[in-house]
Amino acid sequence: MVSELLRPDSEFSRAVYKEIRLVIPRAHWPVEALRATFTPSNDGLALIATFEGLSPTYAALAAQVVLRAKVDMVLVSPVAALASAVVYTRRWRDTFLYALLPLLFAIPLMAPLGDFAMRASIVLFALNVVALLGSHARLLQRRSTLQHGRFVAEIPTPGLRIKVPQGTPIHHQG
């Protein structure tokens, strides 16, 4: 499901252009805007790109450059909030996962201290298991939502005139 189309003058399209312009020779760029489809990776830390209008070699090279840019590309993309939610939920899931084993071993270690200590550690272990299952279910839901966040962007090409919104400073690189 493609959620939106980004124009060549969008911040994301310009960021992609800055990343890939050095690896594609000017003669191999199309005349019009370059169309690309972006799918977030499962972990939300990178974008997987498919470029149309380039030769297969340069399309693969551009896709590698976008993939290597990792979080820098995700942060300016329309799926930044979804990716952030996945990372945040995964951290909570991992926290409950890493707490599981120490809590499991705490149950027999608390037995010599008394029944109350052992029961308290059993309750903590059970609560941790419930929290782990809940956070993992939430992570799966957010990953599914992230995967549906696929979008298409038109990337500016060298010489393509784009309209920059008023008030945006234009920096020339020399």
PDB file of C-alpha atoms in Angstrom:
ATOM      1  CA  MET A   1       0.000   0.000   0.000  1.00  0.00           C
ATOM      2  CA  VAL A   2       1.555   3.270  -1.085  1.00  0.00           C
ATOM      3  CA  SER A   3       0.599   5.975   1.356  1.00  0.00           C
ATOM      4  CA  GLU A   4       1.819   9.119  -0.375  1.00  0.00           C
ATOM      5  CA  LEU A   5       3.772  10.639  -3.231  1.00  0.00           C
ATOM      6  CA  LEU A   6       6.530  13.096  -2.374  1.00  0.00           C
ATOM      7  CA  ARG A   7       7.289  15.778  -4.946  1.00  0.00           C
ATOM      8  CA  PRO A   8      10.868  16.632  -6.017  1.00  0.00           C
ATOM      9  CA  ASP A   9      10.833  19.782  -3.863  1.00  0.00           C
ATOM     10  CA  SER A  10      10.148  17.878  -0.611  1.00  0.00           C
ATOM     11  CA  GLU A  11      12.812  17.748   2.069  1.00  0.00           C
ATOM     12  CA  PHE A  12      13.084  13.975   1.777  1.00  0.00           C
ATOM     13  CA  SER A  13      13.512  14.007  -2.017  1.00  0.00           C
ATOM     14  CA  ARG A  14      16.262  16.610  -1.753  1.00  0.00           C
ATOM     15  CA  ALA A  15      17.991  14.564   0.979  1.00  0.00           C
ATOM     16  CA  VAL A  16      17.961  11.456  -1.221  1.00  0.00           C
ATOM     17  CA  TYR A  17      19.327  13.485  -4.125  1.00  0.00           C
ATOM     18  CA  LYS A  18      22.202  14.730  -1.968  1.00  0.00           C
ATOM     19  CA  GLU A  19      23.077  11.142  -1.049  1.00  0.00           C
ATOM     20  CA  ILE A  20      22.938   9.575  -4.510  1.00  0.00           C
ATOM     21  CA  ARG A  21      24.120  12.389  -6.780  1.00  0.00           C
ATOM     22  CA  LEU A  22      27.797  11.560  -6.263  1.00  0.00           C
ATOM     23  CA  VAL A  23      27.491   7.886  -7.224  1.00  0.00           C
ATOM     24  CA  ILE A  24      25.488   8.328 -10.432  1.00  0.00           C
ATOM     25  CA  PRO A  25      27.251  10.043 -13.343  1.00  0.00           C
ATOM     26  CA  ARG A  26      25.325  12.998 -14.717  1.00  0.00           C
ATOM     27  CA  ALA A  27      24.932  11.337 -18.130  1.00  0.00           C
ATOM     28  CA  HIS A  28      22.946   8.465 -16.594  1.00  0.00           C
ATOM     29  CA  TRP A  29      20.287  10.590 -14.900  1.00  0.00           C
ATOM     30  CA  PRO A  30      16.864  10.764 -16.568  1.00  0.00           C
ATOM     31  CA  VAL A  31      15.603  14.102 -17.904  1.00  0.00           C
ATOM     32  CA  GLU A  32      12.554  14.216 -15.625  1.00  0.00           C
ATOM     33  CA  ALA A  33      12.358  13.529 -11.908  1.00  0.00           C
ATOM     34  CA  LEU A  34      13.572  10.105 -10.833  1.00  0.00           C
ATOM     35  CA  ARG A  35      10.809   7.984  -9.303  1.00  0.00           C
ATOM     36  CA  ALA A  36      11.625   5.712  -6.352  1.00  0.00           C
ATOM     37  CA  THR A  37       9.660   3.533  -3.947  1.00  0.00           C
ATOM     38  CA  PHE A  38      10.799   3.387  -0.319  1.00  0.00           C
ATOM     39  CA  THR A  39       9.922   0.673   2.183  1.00  0.00           C
ATOM     40  CA  PRO A  40      11.048   0.901   5.809  1.00  0.00           C
ATOM     41  CA  SER A  41      13.148  -1.980   7.100  1.00  0.00           C
ATOM     42  CA  ASN A  42      11.651  -4.233   9.771  1.00  0.00           C
ATOM     43  CA  ASP A  43      13.655  -2.592  12.549  1.00  0.00           C
ATOM     44  CA  GLY A  44      12.747   0.935  11.431  1.00  0.00           C
ATOM     45  CA  LEU A  45      16.383   1.997  11.164  1.00  0.00           C
ATOM     46  CA  ALA A  46      16.781   2.063   7.376  1.00  0.00           C
ATOM     47  CA  LEU A  47      14.909   2.468   4.103  1.00  0.00           C
ATOM     48  CA  ILE A  48      14.908  -0.029   1.261  1.00  0.00           C
ATOM     49  CA  ALA A  49      14.674   1.794  -2.065  1.00  0.00           C
ATOM     50  CA  THR A  50      13.705   0.745  -5.569  1.00  0.00           C
ATOM     51  CA  PHE A  51      14.578   3.255  -8.295  1.00  0.00           C
ATOM     52  CA  GLU A  52      12.806   3.499 -11.647  1.00  0.00           C
ATOM     53  CA  GLY A  53      14.352   5.227 -14.652  1.00  0.00           C
ATOM     54  CA  LEU A  54      17.967   4.255 -13.989  1.00  0.00           C
ATOM     55  CA  SER A  55      19.935   1.377 -15.440  1.00  0.00           C
ATOM     56  CA  PRO A  56      19.830  -1.705 -13.153  1.00  0.00           C
ATOM     57  CA  THR A  57      23.449  -1.151 -12.100  1.00  0.00           C
ATOM     58  CA  TYR A  58      22.943   2.466 -11.057  1.00  0.00           C
ATOM     59  CA  ALA A  59      19.540   1.699  -9.518  1.00  0.00           C
ATOM     60  CA  ALA A  60      21.171  -0.954  -7.305  1.00  0.00           C
ATOM     61  CA  LEU A  61      24.009   1.416  -6.447  1.00  0.00           C
ATOM     62  CA  ALA A  62      21.580   4.195  -5.487  1.00  0.00           C
ATOM     63  CA  ALA A  63      19.558   1.718  -3.379  1.00  0.00           C
ATOM     64  CA  GLN A  64      22.754   0.712  -1.535  1.00  0.00           C
ATOM     65  CA  VAL A  65      23.601   4.342  -0.839  1.00  0.00           C
ATOM     66  CA  VAL A  66      20.136   4.967   0.617  1.00  0.00           C
ATOM     67  CA  LEU A  67      20.354   1.778   2.700  1.00  0.00           C
ATOM     68  CA  ARG A  68      23.797   2.802   4.026  1.00  0.00           C
ATOM     69  CA  ALA A  69      22.464   6.225   5.033  1.00  0.00           C
ATOM     70  CA  LYS A  70      20.288   4.360   7.565  1.00  0.00           C
ATOM     71  CA  VAL A  71      18.733   6.572  10.238  1.00  0.00           C
ATOM     72  CA  ASP A  72      19.660   9.819   8.468  1.00  0.00           C
ATOM     73  CA  MET A  73      17.213   8.948   5.681  1.00  0.00           C
ATOM     74  CA  VAL A  74      14.545   7.609   8.033  1.00  0.00           C
ATOM     75  CA  LEU A  75      14.529  10.804  10.102  1.00  0.00           C
ATOM     76  CA  VAL A  76      13.557  12.987   7.116  1.00  0.00           C
ATOM     77  CA  SER A  77      11.109  10.457   5.669  1.00  0.00           C
ATOM     78  CA  PRO A  78       7.334  10.426   6.159  1.00  0.00           C
ATOM     79  CA  VAL A  79       7.661   7.216   8.203  1.00  0.00           C
ATOM     80  CA  ALA A  80       9.911   8.745  10.869  1.00  0.00           C
ATOM     81  CA  ALA A  81       7.192   8.655  13.559  1.00  0.00           C
ATOM     82  CA  LEU A  82       6.289   5.045  12.766  1.00  0.00           C
ATOM     83  CA  ALA A  83       9.942   4.002  12.830  1.00  0.00           C
ATOM     84  CA  SER A  84      10.463   5.794  16.137  1.00  0.00           C
ATOM     85  CA  ALA A  85       7.500   3.927  17.616  1.00  0.00           C
ATOM     86  CA  VAL A  86       8.992   0.594  16.510  1.00  0.00           C
ATOM     87  CA  VAL A  87      12.390   1.400  18.040  1.00  0.00           C
ATOM     88  CA  TYR A  88      10.816   2.607  21.282  1.00  0.00           C
ATOM     89  CA  THR A  89       8.596  -0.480  21.598  1.00  0.00           C
ATOM     90  CA  ARG A  90      11.511  -2.798  20.803  1.00  0.00           C
ATOM     91  CA  ARG A  91      13.516  -1.232  23.638  1.00  0.00           C
ATOM     92  CA  TRP A  92      10.712  -1.962  26.091  1.00  0.00           C
ATOM     93  CA  ARG A  93      10.356  -5.515  24.798  1.00  0.00           C
ATOM     94  CA  ASP A  94      14.110  -6.064  25.169  1.00  0.00           C
ATOM     95  CA  THR A  95      14.027  -4.659  28.706  1.00  0.00           C
ATOM     96  CA  PHE A  96      11.382  -7.184  29.749  1.00  0.00           C
ATOM     97  CA  LEU A  97      13.208  -9.954  27.892  1.00  0.00           C
ATOM     98  CA  TYR A  98      16.519  -9.274  29.664  1.00  0.00           C
ATOM     99  CA  ALA A  99      14.779  -9.110  33.034  1.00  0.00           C
ATOM    100  CA  LEU A 100      13.148 -12.514  32.496  1.00  0.00           C
ATOM    101  CA  LEU A 101      16.124 -14.761  33.286  1.00  0.00           C
ATOM    102  CA  PRO A 102      17.272 -12.991  36.475  1.00  0.00           C
ATOM    103  CA  LEU A 103      13.704 -13.039  37.776  1.00  0.00           C
ATOM    104  CA  LEU A 104      13.421 -16.749  36.965  1.00  0.00           C
ATOM    105  CA  PHE A 105      16.584 -17.529  38.933  1.00  0.00           C
ATOM    106  CA  ALA A 106      15.461 -15.273  41.768  1.00  0.00           C
ATOM    107  CA  ILE A 107      12.550 -17.598  42.617  1.00  0.00           C
ATOM    108  CA  PRO A 108      14.648 -20.476  44.056  1.00  0.00           C
ATOM    109  CA  LEU A 109      17.159 -18.044  45.552  1.00  0.00           C
ATOM    110  CA  MET A 110      14.379 -16.315  47.527  1.00  0.00           C
ATOM    111  CA  ALA A 111      13.056 -19.599  49.023  1.00  0.00           C
ATOM    112  CA  PRO A 112      15.582 -19.622  51.900  1.00  0.00           C
ATOM    113  CA  LEU A 113      14.481 -16.074  52.842  1.00  0.00           C
ATOM    114  CA  GLY A 114      10.924 -17.199  53.373  1.00  0.00           C
ATOM    115  CA  ASP A 115       7.649 -17.878  51.637  1.00  0.00           C
ATOM    116  CA  PHE A 116       6.821 -14.198  51.199  1.00  0.00           C
ATOM    117  CA  ALA A 117      10.088 -13.461  49.364  1.00  0.00           C
ATOM    118  CA  MET A 118       9.630 -16.486  47.116  1.00  0.00           C
ATOM    119  CA  ARG A 119       6.001 -15.585  46.326  1.00  0.00           C
ATOM    120  CA  ALA A 120       6.983 -11.978  45.635  1.00  0.00           C
ATOM    121  CA  SER A 121       9.622 -13.141  43.136  1.00  0.00           C
ATOM    122  CA  ILE A 122       7.062 -15.457  41.480  1.00  0.00           C
ATOM    123  CA  VAL A 123       4.633 -12.544  41.153  1.00  0.00           C
ATOM    124  CA  LEU A 124       7.377 -10.313  39.702  1.00  0.00           C
ATOM    125  CA  PHE A 125       8.299 -13.056  37.238  1.00  0.00           C
ATOM    126  CA  ALA A 126       4.653 -13.502  36.189  1.00  0.00           C
ATOM    127  CA  LEU A 127       4.186  -9.731  35.774  1.00  0.00           C
ATOM    128  CA  ASN A 128       7.353  -9.580  33.696  1.00  0.00           C
ATOM    129  CA  VAL A 129       6.114 -12.417  31.450  1.00  0.00           C
ATOM    130  CA  VAL A 130       2.796 -10.600  30.918  1.00  0.00           C
ATOM    131  CA  ALA A 131       4.640  -7.347  30.158  1.00  0.00           C
ATOM    132  CA  LEU A 132       6.984  -9.194  27.775  1.00  0.00           C
ATOM    133  CA  LEU A 133       4.105 -10.780  25.876  1.00  0.00           C
ATOM    134  CA  GLY A 134       2.212  -7.488  25.740  1.00  0.00           C
ATOM    135  CA  SER A 135       5.201  -5.501  24.528  1.00  0.00           C
ATOM    136  CA  HIS A 136       6.032  -8.151  21.926  1.00  0.00           C
ATOM    137  CA  ALA A 137       2.445  -8.089  20.608  1.00  0.00           C
ATOM    138  CA  ARG A 138       2.620  -4.289  20.448  1.00  0.00           C
ATOM    139  CA  LEU A 139       5.963  -4.514  18.613  1.00  0.00           C
ATOM    140  CA  LEU A 140       4.489  -6.877  16.022  1.00  0.00           C
ATOM    141  CA  GLN A 141       1.559  -4.496  15.531  1.00  0.00           C
ATOM    142  CA  ARG A 142       3.816  -1.476  15.103  1.00  0.00           C
ATOM    143  CA  ARG A 143       6.109  -3.347  12.700  1.00  0.00           C
ATOM    144  CA  SER A 144       3.090  -4.273  10.611  1.00  0.00           C
ATOM    145  CA  THR A 145       1.987  -0.639  10.557  1.00  0.00           C
ATOM    146  CA  LEU A 146       5.515   0.416   9.605  1.00  0.00           C
ATOM    147  CA  GLN A 147       5.617  -2.038   6.693  1.00  0.00           C
ATOM    148  CA  HIS A 148       2.408  -0.503   5.358  1.00  0.00           C
ATOM    149  CA  GLY A 149       4.143   2.891   5.400  1.00  0.00           C
ATOM    150  CA  ARG A 150       5.663   2.368   1.973  1.00  0.00           C
ATOM    151  CA  PHE A 151       5.817   5.578  -0.067  1.00  0.00           C
ATOM    152  CA  VAL A 152       6.900   6.891  -3.453  1.00  0.00           C
ATOM    153  CA  ALA A 153       9.133   9.913  -3.943  1.00  0.00           C
ATOM    154  CA  GLU A 154      10.168  11.808  -7.012  1.00  0.00           C
ATOM    155  CA  ILE A 155      13.859  12.616  -6.726  1.00  0.00           C
ATOM    156  CA  PRO A 156      15.132  15.771  -8.429  1.00  0.00           C
ATOM    157  CA  THR A 157      17.664  15.270 -11.172  1.00  0.00           C
ATOM    158  CA  PRO A 158      20.593  17.492 -12.105  1.00  0.00           C
ATOM    159  CA  GLY A 159      19.232  20.509 -13.956  1.00  0.00           C
ATOM    160  CA  LEU A 160      15.613  19.969 -12.878  1.00  0.00           C
ATOM    161  CA  ARG A 161      14.110  23.222 -11.665  1.00  0.00           C
ATOM    162  CA  ILE A 162      12.205  22.851  -8.423  1.00  0.00           C
ATOM    163  CA  LYS A 163      10.294  25.425  -6.462  1.00  0.00           C
ATOM    164  CA  VAL A 164      11.717  26.047  -3.031  1.00  0.00           C
ATOM    165  CA  PRO A 165       9.236  27.429  -0.484  1.00  0.00           C
ATOM    166  CA  GLN A 166       9.715  31.109   0.416  1.00  0.00           C
ATOM    167  CA  GLY A 167      11.839  31.696   3.485  1.00  0.00           C
ATOM    168  CA  THR A 168      13.945  28.577   2.909  1.00  0.00           C
ATOM    169  CA  PRO A 169      17.612  29.489   2.629  1.00  0.00           C
ATOM    170  CA  ILE A 170      19.316  28.107  -0.455  1.00  0.00           C
ATOM    171  CA  HIS A 171      22.864  26.965   0.104  1.00  0.00           C
ATOM    172  CA  HIS A 172      25.157  26.573  -2.874  1.00  0.00           C
ATOM    173  CA  GLN A 173      27.938  24.059  -2.639  1.00  0.00           C
ATOM    174  CA  GLY A 174      31.112  24.988  -4.312  1.00  0.00           C
TER     175      GLY A 174
END
